[in-house]
mmCIF file with all atom_site columns, C-alpha atoms in Angstrom:
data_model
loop_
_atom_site.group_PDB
_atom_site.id
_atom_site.type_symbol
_atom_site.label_atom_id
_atom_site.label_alt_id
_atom_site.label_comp_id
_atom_site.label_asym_id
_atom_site.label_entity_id
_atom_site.label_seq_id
_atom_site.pdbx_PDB_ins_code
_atom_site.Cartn_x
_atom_site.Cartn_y
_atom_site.Cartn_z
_atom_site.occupancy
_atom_site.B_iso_or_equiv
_atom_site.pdbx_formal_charge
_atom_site.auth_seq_id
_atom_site.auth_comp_id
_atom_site.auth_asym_id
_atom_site.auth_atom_id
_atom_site.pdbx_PDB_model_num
ATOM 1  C CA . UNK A 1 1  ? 13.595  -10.408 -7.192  1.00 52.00 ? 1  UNK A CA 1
ATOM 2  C CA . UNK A 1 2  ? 12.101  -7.203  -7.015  1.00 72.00 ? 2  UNK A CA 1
ATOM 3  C CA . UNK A 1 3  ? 12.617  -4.868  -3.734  1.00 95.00 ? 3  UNK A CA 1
ATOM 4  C CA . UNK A 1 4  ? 9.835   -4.254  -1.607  1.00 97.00 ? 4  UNK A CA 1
ATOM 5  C CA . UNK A 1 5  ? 8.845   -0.658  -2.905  1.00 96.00 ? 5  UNK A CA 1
ATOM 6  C CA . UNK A 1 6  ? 8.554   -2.175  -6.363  1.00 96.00 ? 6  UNK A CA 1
ATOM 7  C CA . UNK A 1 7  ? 6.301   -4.985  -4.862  1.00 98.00 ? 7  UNK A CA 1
ATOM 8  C CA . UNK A 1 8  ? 4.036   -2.835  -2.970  1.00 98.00 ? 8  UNK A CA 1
ATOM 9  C CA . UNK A 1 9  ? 4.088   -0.737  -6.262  1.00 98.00 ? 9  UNK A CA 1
ATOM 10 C CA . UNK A 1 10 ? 2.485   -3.368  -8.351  1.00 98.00 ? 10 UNK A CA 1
ATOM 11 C CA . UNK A 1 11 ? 0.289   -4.205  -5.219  1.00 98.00 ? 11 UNK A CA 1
ATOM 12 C CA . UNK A 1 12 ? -0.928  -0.629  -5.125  1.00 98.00 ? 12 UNK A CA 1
ATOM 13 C CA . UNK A 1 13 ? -1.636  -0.598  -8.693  1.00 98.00 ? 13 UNK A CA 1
ATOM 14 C CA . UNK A 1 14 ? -3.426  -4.055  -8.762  1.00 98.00 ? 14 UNK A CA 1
ATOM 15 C CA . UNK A 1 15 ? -5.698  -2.775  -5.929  1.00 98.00 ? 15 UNK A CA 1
ATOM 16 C CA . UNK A 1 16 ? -6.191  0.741   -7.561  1.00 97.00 ? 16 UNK A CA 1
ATOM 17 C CA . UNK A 1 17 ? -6.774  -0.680  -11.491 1.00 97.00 ? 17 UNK A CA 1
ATOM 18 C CA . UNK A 1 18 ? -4.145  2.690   -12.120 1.00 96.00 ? 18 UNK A CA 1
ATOM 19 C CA . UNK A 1 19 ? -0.876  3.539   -12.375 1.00 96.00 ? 19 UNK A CA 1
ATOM 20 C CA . UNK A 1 20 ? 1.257   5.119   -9.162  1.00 96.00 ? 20 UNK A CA 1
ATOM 21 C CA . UNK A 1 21 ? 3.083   8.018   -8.916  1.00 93.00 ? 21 UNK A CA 1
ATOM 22 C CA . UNK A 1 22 ? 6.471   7.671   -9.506  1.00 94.00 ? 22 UNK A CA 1
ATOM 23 C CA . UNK A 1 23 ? 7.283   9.559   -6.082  1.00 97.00 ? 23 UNK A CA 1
ATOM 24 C CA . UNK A 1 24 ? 6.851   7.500   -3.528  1.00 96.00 ? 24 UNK A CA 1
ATOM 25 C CA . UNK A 1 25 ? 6.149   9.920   -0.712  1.00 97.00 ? 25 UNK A CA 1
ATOM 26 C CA . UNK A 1 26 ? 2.772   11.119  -2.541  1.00 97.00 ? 26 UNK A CA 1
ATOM 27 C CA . UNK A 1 27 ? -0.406  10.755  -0.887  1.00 97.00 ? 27 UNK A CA 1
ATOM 28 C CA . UNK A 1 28 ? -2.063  8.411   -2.497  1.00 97.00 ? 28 UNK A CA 1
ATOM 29 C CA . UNK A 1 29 ? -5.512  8.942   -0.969  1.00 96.00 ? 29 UNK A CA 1
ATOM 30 C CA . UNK A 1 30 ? -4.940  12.975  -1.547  1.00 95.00 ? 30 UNK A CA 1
ATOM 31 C CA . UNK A 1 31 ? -4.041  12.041  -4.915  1.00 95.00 ? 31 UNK A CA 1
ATOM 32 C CA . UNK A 1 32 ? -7.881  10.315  -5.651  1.00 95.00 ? 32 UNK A CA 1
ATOM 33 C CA . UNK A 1 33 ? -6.083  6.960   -6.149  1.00 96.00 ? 33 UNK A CA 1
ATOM 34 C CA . UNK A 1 34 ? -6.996  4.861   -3.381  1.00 96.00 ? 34 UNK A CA 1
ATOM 35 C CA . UNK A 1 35 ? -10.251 5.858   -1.105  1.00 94.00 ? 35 UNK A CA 1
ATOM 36 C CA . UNK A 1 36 ? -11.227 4.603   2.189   1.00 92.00 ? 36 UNK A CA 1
ATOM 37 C CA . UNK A 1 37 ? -13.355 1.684   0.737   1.00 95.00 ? 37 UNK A CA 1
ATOM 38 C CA . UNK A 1 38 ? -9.885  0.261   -0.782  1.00 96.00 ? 38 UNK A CA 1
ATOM 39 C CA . UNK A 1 39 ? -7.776  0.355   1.966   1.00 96.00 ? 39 UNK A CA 1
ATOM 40 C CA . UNK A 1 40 ? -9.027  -3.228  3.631   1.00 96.00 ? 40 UNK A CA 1
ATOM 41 C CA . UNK A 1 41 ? -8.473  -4.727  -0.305  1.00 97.00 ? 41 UNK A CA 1
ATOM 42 C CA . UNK A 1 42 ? -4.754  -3.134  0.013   1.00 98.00 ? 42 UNK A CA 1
ATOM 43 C CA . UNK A 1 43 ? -3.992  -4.701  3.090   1.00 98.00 ? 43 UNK A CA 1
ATOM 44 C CA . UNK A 1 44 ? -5.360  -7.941  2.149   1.00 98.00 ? 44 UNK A CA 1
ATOM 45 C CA . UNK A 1 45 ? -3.327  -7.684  -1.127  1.00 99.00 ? 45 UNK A CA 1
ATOM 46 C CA . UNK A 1 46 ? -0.125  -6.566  1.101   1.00 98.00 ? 46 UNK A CA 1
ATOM 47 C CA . UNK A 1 47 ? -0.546  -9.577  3.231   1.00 98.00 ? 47 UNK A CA 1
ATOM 48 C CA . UNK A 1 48 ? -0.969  -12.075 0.520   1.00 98.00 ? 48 UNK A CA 1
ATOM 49 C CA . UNK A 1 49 ? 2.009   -10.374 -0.770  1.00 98.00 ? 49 UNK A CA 1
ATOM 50 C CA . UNK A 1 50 ? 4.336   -10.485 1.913   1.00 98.00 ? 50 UNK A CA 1
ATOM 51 C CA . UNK A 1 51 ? 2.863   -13.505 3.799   1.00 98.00 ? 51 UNK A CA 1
ATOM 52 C CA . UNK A 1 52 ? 2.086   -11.176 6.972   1.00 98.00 ? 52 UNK A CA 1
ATOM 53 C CA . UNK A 1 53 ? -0.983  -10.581 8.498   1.00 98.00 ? 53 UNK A CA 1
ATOM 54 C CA . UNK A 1 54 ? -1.874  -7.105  9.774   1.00 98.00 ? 54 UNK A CA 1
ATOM 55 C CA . UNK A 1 55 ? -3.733  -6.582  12.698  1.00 97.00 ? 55 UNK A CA 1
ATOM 56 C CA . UNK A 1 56 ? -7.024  -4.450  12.345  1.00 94.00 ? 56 UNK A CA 1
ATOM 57 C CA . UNK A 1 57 ? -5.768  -2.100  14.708  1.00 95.00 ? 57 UNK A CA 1
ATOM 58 C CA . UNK A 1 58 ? -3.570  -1.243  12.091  1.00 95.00 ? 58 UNK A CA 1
ATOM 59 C CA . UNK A 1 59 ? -6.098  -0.503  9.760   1.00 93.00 ? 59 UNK A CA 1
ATOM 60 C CA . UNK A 1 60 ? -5.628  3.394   9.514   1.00 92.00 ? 60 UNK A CA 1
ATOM 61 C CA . UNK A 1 61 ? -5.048  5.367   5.836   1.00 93.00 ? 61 UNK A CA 1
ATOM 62 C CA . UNK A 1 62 ? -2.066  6.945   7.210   1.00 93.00 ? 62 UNK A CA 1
ATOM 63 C CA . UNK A 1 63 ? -0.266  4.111   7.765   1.00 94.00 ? 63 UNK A CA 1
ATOM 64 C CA . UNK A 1 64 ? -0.805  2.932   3.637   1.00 97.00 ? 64 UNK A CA 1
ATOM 65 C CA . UNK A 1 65 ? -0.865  6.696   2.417   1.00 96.00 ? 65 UNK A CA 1
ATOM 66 C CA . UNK A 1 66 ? 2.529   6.310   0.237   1.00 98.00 ? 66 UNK A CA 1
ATOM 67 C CA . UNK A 1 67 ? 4.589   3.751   -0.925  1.00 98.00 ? 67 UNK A CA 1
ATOM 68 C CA . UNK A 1 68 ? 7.217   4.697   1.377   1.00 97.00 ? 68 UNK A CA 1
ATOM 69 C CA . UNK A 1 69 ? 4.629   4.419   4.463   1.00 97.00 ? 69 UNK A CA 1
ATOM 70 C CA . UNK A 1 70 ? 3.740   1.214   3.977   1.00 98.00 ? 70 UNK A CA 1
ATOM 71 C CA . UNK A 1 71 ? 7.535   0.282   3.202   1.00 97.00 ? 71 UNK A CA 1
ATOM 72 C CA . UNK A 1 72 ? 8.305   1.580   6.632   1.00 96.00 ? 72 UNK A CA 1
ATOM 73 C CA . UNK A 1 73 ? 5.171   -0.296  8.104   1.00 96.00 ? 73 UNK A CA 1
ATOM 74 C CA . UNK A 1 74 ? 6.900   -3.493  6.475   1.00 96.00 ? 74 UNK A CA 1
ATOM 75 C CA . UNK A 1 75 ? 10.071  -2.373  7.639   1.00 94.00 ? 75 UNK A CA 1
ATOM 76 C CA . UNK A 1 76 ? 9.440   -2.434  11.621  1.00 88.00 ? 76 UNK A CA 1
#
């Protein structure tokens, strides 16, 4: 079974239609790969994914901005 960095990798690049970075720390709004207009298809994608559901106060870019941000998200 894949770990959950892998998983939110192939989330990510479902969302996006593109490829991620191999570093997970990169930004990937900076980067141009996910805009503000994605981010509530992410988290929709993440929760289908994980079977979680994430409250909207949670909706903020920072907290999806790298595959190792939303791995510690996960992780609390």
């Amino acid at each position: 079974m894949p770990d959950t960095r892998e998983r939110l990798r192939a989330v990510v690049e479902k969302v996006a239609e593109k490829r991620v970075p191999q570093d997970p720390d990169e930004s990937l709004f900076e980067s141009g790969l996910l805009d503000s207009f994605m981010l509530p298809d992410l988290v929709s994608a993440i929760e289908e994914e994980f079977t979680i559901k994430i409250p909207d106060s949670d909706l903020n870019p920072r907290k999806f901005d790298s595959l190792s941000r939303m791995e510690a998200y996960l992780a609390r």
